[in-house]
Every structure is written in C-alpha cells, then in structure tokens.
CSV table of C-alpha atoms in Angstrom, one decimal:
chain,number,residue,atom,x,y,z
Q,219,UNK,CA,143.9,105.3,87.4
Q,220,UNK,CA,146.3,102.7,86.1
Q,221,UNK,CA,145.6,101.5,82.6
Q,222,UNK,CA,145.6,97.8,82.2
Q,223,UNK,CA,147.9,96.4,79.5
Q,224,UNK,CA,146.1,95.1,76.4
Q,225,UNK,CA,147.1,91.5,77.1
Q,226,UNK,CA,146.3,91.6,80.8
Q,227,UNK,CA,143.0,89.6,80.6
Q,228,UNK,CA,143.0,86.3,82.3
Q,229,UNK,CA,143.9,83.7,79.7
Q,230,UNK,CA,141.3,81.1,78.9
Q,231,UNK,CA,141.8,77.7,80.4
Q,232,UNK,CA,143.3,75.5,77.7
Q,233,UNK,CA,141.1,72.7,76.4
Q,234,UNK,CA,142.2,69.3,77.6
Q,235,UNK,CA,144.1,67.4,75.0
Q,236,UNK,CA,142.1,64.9,72.9
Q,237,UNK,CA,144.1,62.0,74.2
Q,238,UNK,CA,143.3,63.0,77.8
Q,239,UNK,CA,139.6,63.2,76.9
Q,240,UNK,CA,139.7,59.8,75.2
Q,241,UNK,CA,141.6,58.4,78.2
Q,242,UNK,CA,138.9,59.7,80.6
Q,243,UNK,CA,136.2,58.1,78.5
Q,244,UNK,CA,137.9,54.8,78.4
Q,245,UNK,CA,138.4,54.9,82.1
Q,246,UNK,CA,134.8,55.7,82.7
Q,247,UNK,CA,133.7,53.0,80.2
Q,248,UNK,CA,135.8,50.4,82.0
Q,249,UNK,CA,134.4,51.5,85.4
Q,250,UNK,CA,130.8,51.3,84.0
Q,251,UNK,CA,131.4,47.8,82.6
Q,252,UNK,CA,132.9,46.6,85.9
Q,253,UNK,CA,129.9,47.9,87.7
Q,254,UNK,CA,127.6,46.2,85.2
Q,255,UNK,CA,129.4,42.9,85.5
Q,256,UNK,CA,128.9,43.0,89.3
Q,257,UNK,CA,125.3,43.8,88.7
Q,258,UNK,CA,124.8,40.9,86.4
Q,259,UNK,CA,126.5,38.5,88.9
Q,260,UNK,CA,124.3,39.8,91.8
Q,261,UNK,CA,121.1,39.5,89.8
Q,262,UNK,CA,122.0,36.0,88.6
Q,263,UNK,CA,122.6,34.8,92.1
Q,264,UNK,CA,119.2,36.3,93.2
Q,265,UNK,CA,117.5,34.8,90.2
Q,266,UNK,CA,118.7,31.3,91.1
Q,267,UNK,CA,117.1,31.7,94.6
Q,268,UNK,CA,113.7,33.1,93.4
Q,269,UNK,CA,110.8,30.8,92.6
Q,270,UNK,CA,107.4,29.6,93.6
Q,271,UNK,CA,108.8,26.2,94.7
Q,272,UNK,CA,110.2,27.6,97.9
Q,273,UNK,CA,113.7,26.1,97.3
Q,274,UNK,CA,116.2,28.3,99.1
Q,275,UNK,CA,119.5,28.9,97.4
Q,276,UNK,CA,121.4,29.4,100.7
Q,277,UNK,CA,120.0,26.1,102.0
Q,278,UNK,CA,121.1,24.3,98.8
Q,279,UNK,CA,124.6,25.9,99.0
Q,280,UNK,CA,124.9,24.9,102.6
Q,281,UNK,CA,123.9,21.3,101.8
Q,282,UNK,CA,126.5,21.2,99.0
Q,283,UNK,CA,129.2,22.7,101.2
Q,284,UNK,CA,128.5,20.3,104.1
Q,285,UNK,CA,128.6,17.3,101.7
Q,286,UNK,CA,124.9,16.5,102.1
Q,287,UNK,CA,123.1,15.0,99.1
Q,288,UNK,CA,120.4,17.2,97.5
Q,289,UNK,CA,116.9,15.9,97.4
Q,290,UNK,CA,115.4,15.1,94.0
Q,291,UNK,CA,113.1,18.0,94.3
Q,292,UNK,CA,116.0,20.5,94.9
Q,293,UNK,CA,118.0,19.1,92.1
Q,294,UNK,CA,115.2,19.3,89.6
Q,295,UNK,CA,114.2,22.9,90.6
Q,296,UNK,CA,117.8,24.2,90.7
Q,297,UNK,CA,119.4,22.4,87.8
Q,298,UNK,CA,116.5,21.6,85.4
Q,299,UNK,CA,114.3,24.7,85.9
Q,300,UNK,CA,116.1,27.7,87.3
Q,301,UNK,CA,119.6,27.3,85.8
Q,302,UNK,CA,118.4,26.9,82.1
Q,303,UNK,CA,116.0,29.8,82.8
Q,304,UNK,CA,118.9,31.9,84.1
Q,305,UNK,CA,121.2,31.2,81.1
Q,306,UNK,CA,118.3,31.8,78.6
Q,307,UNK,CA,117.6,35.1,80.3
Q,308,UNK,CA,121.2,36.2,80.1
Q,309,UNK,CA,121.5,35.3,76.4
Q,310,UNK,CA,118.2,36.8,75.4
Q,311,UNK,CA,118.7,40.1,77.3
Q,312,UNK,CA,122.2,40.4,75.9
Q,313,UNK,CA,121.1,39.6,72.3
Q,314,UNK,CA,118.2,42.1,72.3
Q,315,UNK,CA,120.3,44.9,73.8
Q,316,UNK,CA,123.2,44.3,71.4
Q,317,UNK,CA,120.8,44.1,68.4
Q,318,UNK,CA,119.4,47.5,69.4
Q,319,UNK,CA,122.9,49.0,69.7
Q,320,UNK,CA,123.9,47.6,66.3
Q,321,UNK,CA,120.6,48.8,64.6
Q,322,UNK,CA,121.0,52.3,66.1
Q,323,UNK,CA,124.6,52.5,64.9
Q,324,UNK,CA,123.7,51.2,61.5
Q,325,UNK,CA,120.9,53.6,60.9
Q,326,UNK,CA,122.6,56.4,62.9
Q,327,UNK,CA,119.4,56.9,64.9
Q,328,UNK,CA,118.9,56.2,68.7
Q,329,UNK,CA,115.2,55.3,68.0
Q,330,UNK,CA,116.0,52.3,65.8
Q,331,UNK,CA,115.1,49.1,67.5
Q,332,UNK,CA,114.5,45.6,66.1
Q,333,UNK,CA,111.0,45.7,67.6
Q,334,UNK,CA,110.0,49.2,66.4
Q,335,UNK,CA,111.2,48.7,62.8
Q,336,UNK,CA,109.5,45.4,62.3
Q,337,UNK,CA,112.4,43.0,62.7
Q,338,UNK,CA,110.9,41.4,65.8
Q,339,UNK,CA,107.5,41.1,64.1
Q,340,UNK,CA,109.2,39.3,61.2
Q,341,UNK,CA,111.0,36.9,63.5
Q,342,UNK,CA,107.8,36.3,65.3
Q,343,UNK,CA,106.0,35.5,62.0
Q,344,UNK,CA,108.7,33.0,61.2
Q,345,UNK,CA,108.3,31.3,64.6
Q,346,UNK,CA,104.5,31.2,64.3
Q,347,UNK,CA,104.9,29.7,60.8
Q,348,UNK,CA,107.1,26.9,62.3
Q,349,UNK,CA,104.6,26.3,65.1
Q,350,UNK,CA,101.5,26.2,63.0
Q,351,UNK,CA,102.7,24.8,59.7
Q,352,UNK,CA,105.8,23.0,60.7
Q,353,UNK,CA,104.0,19.6,60.8
Q,354,UNK,CA,103.4,20.0,57.1
Q,355,UNK,CA,107.1,19.8,56.2
Q,356,UNK,CA,108.5,16.6,54.8
Q,357,UNK,CA,109.5,14.1,57.5
Q,358,UNK,CA,113.1,14.2,56.3
Q,359,UNK,CA,113.2,18.0,56.8
Q,360,UNK,CA,111.6,17.7,60.3
Q,361,UNK,CA,114.1,15.0,61.2
Q,362,UNK,CA,117.1,17.2,60.2
Q,363,UNK,CA,115.7,20.4,61.7
Q,364,UNK,CA,114.4,18.9,64.9
Q,365,UNK,CA,114.2,21.3,67.8
Q,366,UNK,CA,116.1,23.9,65.7
Q,367,UNK,CA,113.1,24.4,63.5
Q,368,UNK,CA,111.5,27.3,65.4
Q,369,UNK,CA,114.7,29.3,66.1
Q,370,UNK,CA,115.8,28.8,62.5
Q,371,UNK,CA,112.4,30.0,61.2
Q,372,UNK,CA,112.6,33.0,63.5
Q,373,UNK,CA,116.1,33.7,62.3
Q,374,UNK,CA,115.0,33.6,58.7
Q,375,UNK,CA,112.0,35.8,59.4
Q,376,UNK,CA,114.1,38.4,61.2
Q,377,UNK,CA,116.7,38.3,58.4
Q,378,UNK,CA,114.1,38.8,55.7
Q,379,UNK,CA,112.5,41.7,57.5
Q,380,UNK,CA,115.9,43.4,58.1
Q,381,UNK,CA,116.9,42.9,54.5
Q,382,UNK,CA,113.6,44.3,53.2
Q,383,UNK,CA,113.8,47.2,55.6
Q,384,UNK,CA,117.3,48.1,54.6
Q,385,UNK,CA,116.5,47.8,50.8
Q,386,UNK,CA,113.4,50.0,51.1
Q,387,UNK,CA,115.0,52.7,53.3
Q,388,UNK,CA,118.3,52.9,51.4
Q,389,UNK,CA,118.6,54.7,48.1
Q,390,UNK,CA,121.9,55.5,46.3
Q,391,UNK,CA,123.9,54.6,49.4
Q,392,UNK,CA,121.9,56.8,51.7
Q,393,UNK,CA,119.5,55.6,54.4
Q,394,UNK,CA,116.4,57.6,55.1
Q,395,UNK,CA,115.4,57.4,58.7
Q,396,UNK,CA,111.8,58.5,58.1
Q,397,UNK,CA,111.4,55.9,55.4
Q,398,UNK,CA,113.0,53.3,57.7
Q,399,UNK,CA,110.4,54.0,60.4
Q,400,UNK,CA,107.5,54.0,58.0
Q,401,UNK,CA,108.7,50.9,56.3
Q,402,UNK,CA,109.2,49.3,59.7
Q,403,UNK,CA,105.6,50.1,60.7
Q,404,UNK,CA,104.3,48.7,57.4
Q,405,UNK,CA,106.4,45.5,57.8
Q,406,UNK,CA,105.2,45.1,61.4
Q,407,UNK,CA,101.6,45.5,60.4
Q,408,UNK,CA,102.0,43.0,57.5
Q,409,UNK,CA,103.7,40.5,59.8
Q,410,UNK,CA,101.0,41.0,62.4
Q,411,UNK,CA,98.2,40.4,59.8
Q,412,UNK,CA,99.9,37.2,58.6
Q,413,UNK,CA,100.3,36.1,62.2
Q,414,UNK,CA,96.6,36.7,62.8
Q,415,UNK,CA,95.7,34.4,59.8
Q,416,UNK,CA,97.9,31.7,61.2
Q,417,UNK,CA,96.4,32.1,64.7
Q,418,UNK,CA,92.9,31.8,63.1
Q,419,UNK,CA,93.7,28.4,61.5
Q,420,UNK,CA,95.7,27.0,64.5
Q,421,UNK,CA,94.3,24.2,66.7
Q,422,UNK,CA,93.8,24.4,70.4
Q,423,UNK,CA,97.3,23.3,71.4
Q,424,UNK,CA,98.9,25.6,68.9
Q,425,UNK,CA,96.8,28.5,70.1
Q,426,UNK,CA,98.0,27.8,73.7
Q,427,UNK,CA,101.6,27.7,72.5
Q,428,UNK,CA,101.2,30.9,70.5
Q,429,UNK,CA,99.4,32.8,73.3
Q,430,UNK,CA,102.1,31.9,75.8
Q,431,UNK,CA,104.9,32.6,73.3
Q,432,UNK,CA,103.4,36.0,72.2
Q,433,UNK,CA,103.3,37.5,75.7
Q,434,UNK,CA,107.0,36.9,76.2
Q,435,UNK,CA,108.2,34.7,79.0
Q,436,UNK,CA,111.2,32.6,80.2
Q,437,UNK,CA,108.9,30.1,81.9
Q,438,UNK,CA,109.3,27.6,79.1
Q,439,UNK,CA,113.1,27.7,79.2
Q,440,UNK,CA,114.7,24.3,79.1
Q,441,UNK,CA,118.1,22.8,78.3
Q,442,UNK,CA,116.7,21.5,74.9
Q,443,UNK,CA,115.5,25.0,73.8
Q,444,UNK,CA,118.6,26.6,75.1
Q,445,UNK,CA,120.8,24.2,73.1
Q,446,UNK,CA,118.8,25.0,70.0
Q,447,UNK,CA,118.9,28.8,70.2
Q,448,UNK,CA,122.1,29.5,72.2
Q,449,UNK,CA,124.6,28.8,69.3
Q,450,UNK,CA,122.9,31.5,67.1
Q,451,UNK,CA,122.8,34.0,69.9
Q,452,UNK,CA,126.4,33.3,71.0
Q,453,UNK,CA,127.7,33.7,67.4
Q,454,UNK,CA,125.9,37.0,67.1
Q,455,UNK,CA,127.3,38.2,70.4
Q,456,UNK,CA,130.8,37.3,69.3
Q,457,UNK,CA,130.4,38.9,65.9
Q,458,UNK,CA,128.9,42.2,67.2
Q,459,UNK,CA,132.2,43.6,68.7
Q,460,UNK,CA,133.9,43.0,65.3
Q,461,UNK,CA,131.5,45.7,64.0
Q,462,UNK,CA,132.5,48.3,66.6
Q,463,UNK,CA,135.2,50.2,64.5
Q,464,UNK,CA,133.0,50.2,61.4
Q,465,UNK,CA,130.0,51.5,63.4
Q,466,UNK,CA,132.2,54.3,64.8
Q,467,UNK,CA,133.3,55.2,61.3
Q,468,UNK,CA,129.7,55.0,60.0
Q,469,UNK,CA,128.7,57.6,62.6
Q,470,UNK,CA,130.7,60.2,60.5
Q,471,UNK,CA,128.8,59.2,57.3
Q,472,UNK,CA,129.2,56.5,54.7
Q,473,UNK,CA,131.5,58.6,52.6
Q,474,UNK,CA,133.8,59.3,55.5
Q,475,UNK,CA,133.7,55.6,56.6
Q,476,UNK,CA,134.7,54.6,53.1
Q,477,UNK,CA,137.6,57.1,53.1
Q,478,UNK,CA,138.8,55.5,56.4
Q,479,UNK,CA,139.1,52.2,54.6
Q,480,UNK,CA,136.0,50.6,56.1
Q,481,UNK,CA,134.2,48.2,53.7
Q,482,UNK,CA,130.8,49.8,54.3
Q,483,UNK,CA,128.6,47.5,52.3
Q,484,UNK,CA,130.2,44.3,53.7
Q,485,UNK,CA,129.8,45.8,57.2
Q,486,UNK,CA,126.1,46.5,56.6
Q,487,UNK,CA,125.5,42.9,55.5
Q,488,UNK,CA,127.3,41.6,58.5
Q,489,UNK,CA,125.3,43.9,60.8
Q,490,UNK,CA,122.0,42.8,59.2
Q,491,UNK,CA,123.0,39.1,59.7
Q,492,UNK,CA,124.0,39.7,63.3
Q,493,UNK,CA,120.8,41.5,64.2
Q,494,UNK,CA,118.6,39.0,62.4
Q,495,UNK,CA,120.4,36.1,64.1
Q,496,UNK,CA,120.3,37.5,67.6
Q,497,UNK,CA,116.8,38.8,67.4
Q,498,UNK,CA,115.4,35.8,65.7
Q,499,UNK,CA,116.8,33.3,68.1
Q,500,UNK,CA,115.9,35.5,71.1
Q,501,UNK,CA,112.3,35.9,69.9
Q,502,UNK,CA,112.0,32.2,69.2
Q,503,UNK,CA,113.0,31.1,72.7
Q,504,UNK,CA,111.4,33.8,74.7
Q,505,UNK,CA,108.6,35.4,72.6
Q,506,UNK,CA,107.9,39.1,72.2
Q,507,UNK,CA,109.9,41.1,74.8
Q,508,UNK,CA,110.1,44.8,73.9
Q,509,UNK,CA,112.0,47.9,74.9
Q,510,UNK,CA,115.3,46.2,76.0
Q,511,UNK,CA,116.8,46.9,72.6
Q,512,UNK,CA,116.0,50.6,72.6
Q,513,UNK,CA,116.3,51.6,76.2
Q,514,UNK,CA,119.6,49.9,77.1
Q,515,UNK,CA,121.8,51.3,74.3
Q,516,UNK,CA,120.4,54.8,74.8
Q,517,UNK,CA,121.0,54.8,78.6
Q,518,UNK,CA,124.5,53.6,78.1
Q,519,UNK,CA,125.2,56.1,75.3
Q,520,UNK,CA,124.3,58.8,77.8
Q,521,UNK,CA,126.5,57.3,80.5
Q,522,UNK,CA,129.6,56.4,78.6
Q,523,UNK,CA,129.5,58.0,75.2
Q,524,UNK,CA,128.9,56.6,71.7
Q,525,UNK,CA,132.1,54.6,71.2
Q,526,UNK,CA,130.8,51.1,70.1
Q,527,UNK,CA,134.0,49.4,71.4
Q,528,UNK,CA,132.6,49.9,74.9
Q,529,UNK,CA,128.9,50.4,74.1
Q,530,UNK,CA,128.4,46.9,72.6
Q,531,UNK,CA,129.8,44.8,75.5
Q,532,UNK,CA,128.2,47.2,78.0
Q,533,UNK,CA,124.9,46.7,76.3
Q,534,UNK,CA,125.2,43.0,76.5
Q,535,UNK,CA,125.8,43.2,80.3
Q,536,UNK,CA,123.1,45.7,81.0
Q,537,UNK,CA,120.6,43.9,78.8
Q,538,UNK,CA,121.3,40.6,80.4
Q,539,UNK,CA,121.0,42.1,83.9
Q,540,UNK,CA,117.8,44.0,83.2
Q,541,UNK,CA,116.0,41.0,81.6
Q,542,UNK,CA,116.8,38.9,84.7
Q,543,UNK,CA,115.6,41.6,86.9
Q,544,UNK,CA,112.3,41.9,84.9
Q,545,UNK,CA,112.0,38.1,85.1
Q,546,UNK,CA,112.3,38.2,88.9
Q,547,UNK,CA,109.6,40.9,89.1
Q,548,UNK,CA,107.4,38.8,86.8
Q,549,UNK,CA,107.8,35.9,89.2
Q,550,UNK,CA,107.2,37.8,92.4
Q,551,UNK,CA,104.4,40.3,91.6
Q,552,UNK,CA,101.5,37.8,91.6
Q,553,UNK,CA,103.3,34.7,93.1
Q,554,UNK,CA,102.8,31.8,92.9
Q,555,UNK,CA,101.4,32.8,89.5
Q,556,UNK,CA,103.7,34.4,86.9
Q,557,UNK,CA,103.3,37.6,85.0
Q,558,UNK,CA,104.4,37.6,81.3
Q,559,UNK,CA,107.8,39.2,81.2
Q,560,UNK,CA,106.8,41.3,78.1
Q,561,UNK,CA,104.3,43.2,80.3
Q,562,UNK,CA,107.0,44.0,82.8
Q,563,UNK,CA,109.5,45.3,80.2
Q,564,UNK,CA,106.7,47.3,78.6
Q,565,UNK,CA,105.7,48.9,81.9
Q,566,UNK,CA,109.4,49.7,82.7
Q,567,UNK,CA,110.5,50.7,79.2
Q,568,UNK,CA,107.5,52.7,78.0
Q,569,UNK,CA,108.1,55.7,80.3
Q,570,UNK,CA,111.8,55.6,79.4
Q,571,UNK,CA,111.0,55.6,75.7
Q,572,UNK,CA,108.6,58.5,76.1
Q,573,UNK,CA,111.4,60.4,78.0
Q,574,UNK,CA,113.8,59.7,75.1
Q,575,UNK,CA,111.3,61.2,72.6
Q,576,UNK,CA,110.6,64.3,74.8
Q,577,UNK,CA,114.3,64.8,75.3
Q,578,UNK,CA,115.0,64.6,71.6
Q,579,UNK,CA,112.2,67.3,71.0
Q,580,UNK,CA,113.8,69.5,73.7
Q,581,UNK,CA,110.7,69.4,75.9
Q,582,UNK,CA,112.8,68.0,78.8
Q,583,UNK,CA,116.5,68.6,79.2
Q,584,UNK,CA,117.4,66.0,81.9
C-alpha cells in the first residue's frame, strides 16, 4: 500500500477575486435593467392600445403613417386620455418603488414601506384635508396654490409622517425597527381616524371625490394633474440615485458610514424629503396604491443584489412597468367598467408580501 503524501489532498478551488464578483454583479445588474427597460416600453405600448373606447393603436399608427388625419374622437382618446394616464402611471409606479427602496435602505429593513409605516396614510390625510377644507383657505392662497394644492398638501402630510416616524424610532443615533413598525401602525391609525372625521363632514361631491381617490386609480389622470404632481415626483426620482452610495454605506451601520466620510444625518434628511415628496405626490394624483413600494425592491434585491447604485434605477423601471400592467388588468377584468387599481395591486402584492414574511421566518426557503 502506497502512503499518500501529507499534502496530496486536492486543493480547494480558490475563491473568485472580489473584483470579479463585483464585475459579475454589475454585468447582471445591467442585463436586468436592460430587460426591465424593454418590459416598460412593451407595457407602455400595450397600455396606449387598451381602453373601453375601442380605439386601436395599430389603426391610429397606420393612419399617422399614411398621412391620414385622425378623427376628433381618436385624438381625444389617444392624446387627452390615454397618454396622460400612461405618463402618470409611469411616474407613480417609479416613485412608489423608489420610495420603498430608499425607506428599506434607510431603516435597513426589507419590510419598510411608505404604506406600512404610515407615510402613505399621512400623505393621504394631507390630500383629504386639501379636498375637504381647501375651500376655507384665503382666496389669495388658493389663487397661488391652484391645482398644486392637493399634491402640496399630500407632500406635507407625507413629510410630517416620515419626520415623526424617524424621530420616534431613532434614539441616540440608533433606529429601532420594532419601534418604527409600531409607530408606523400608530401613525396610520391616527391618520385614518382624522381622515374618517373629514369624510364625515364632507359634502356629497367631496365624498365622491374621496371614495374614488381612496381606492386608487389612474382613471382621473389628466394633463393638468400631471403638470401639478410631475415636478415633485421627477425631482425625487432625480435625487434618489444621489443617495445610493450613502445607503450602501449605511447598510454597514451608521458608525461605519460615518468613518467612510458619509454625512449620515444630512443623508437621512435628504432621504426623508425624497420619500415624502415622491410618496406625497404619487398618493395625491393616484390615491392609495399599496404593495408596489415593498414588493418591487425586495424582488430586485433577490435578483441583482443590494447595491443601491443599481437597485434604485431598477426599482423605478420595475415599479413603472408593474403599475402599468396592474392598470391594464384593472381596465380589462370587468370592461367596460374599471376596477380600482389599488385592489389589483393588493391581490397581486398580498401573496408576495406573505411569502417575504414566511421566507424571513425560515418557513419557506425559495
């Protein structure tokens, strides 16, 4: 029997260099974002062709290509109804998903979401205040605010809720996730109670507006509403990628982030303003639409890792595409009537959220 030398074991396969792993992640992230961009373009084209009016997008494109003049009905349906609805859906979906990604990075918890922690309820309360009590403001204020009153009120409501949530859940520079969730539940309940009082004193027209708004829908989208809310959402979407490096550093802890030269407190304030602006404007123009903010970042984090440099733009793309897809389902399920889009996102997002909870508890491993 021949004795094997001491060092004759098969050597372990060396671990890939860190730069190679980072390169693979970057390549996978770029491929994912390219696929998401194609998905958004495809869903956008389909969304322009779907509707109860029966206007066919291929027919319209054929008329435009052949030089024929569009009928008044086709022009109104395509350019005054479907196009603003499409752009509103893109911005709202991107804003909600990016807000969720920023909140989860800020609180270092994948269950954080503007809706779950009360930010959406605060923004909704601001919008309801503007709808019910806006007429009591001085005429000069109404003249200046104009159509921006509801988005501005929703922004202030979301900003106040986020600020209270952050102050309550943070002590001595440390944020307690359990306190955050409990405080979010309390803020949501309080905002719901105040909203109920306002609903009680609202007149018939205001009740109709509140009911339609509360269920969540893009049916009321128009160029005027888009012009009022789009600047806030676009600014928030532009500001969010600036936070990517800081959110990556914060994942290691606030002390480590400070040692990396990241201005932690200033970054937190910017993140709060970004979330409040995006959520407030989105809620004001579309009503209560849940689960986009929590499901989209979590799915992307599983697919392409936690790097916020890629996670934030990918969340904007997937959130925009999923909201347009949900809007098409809402328009087709009971056509020619229309289902509130908040119901569709709840039906689709509820099981995914339950799966996230079970996966975190180790009950399922897929």
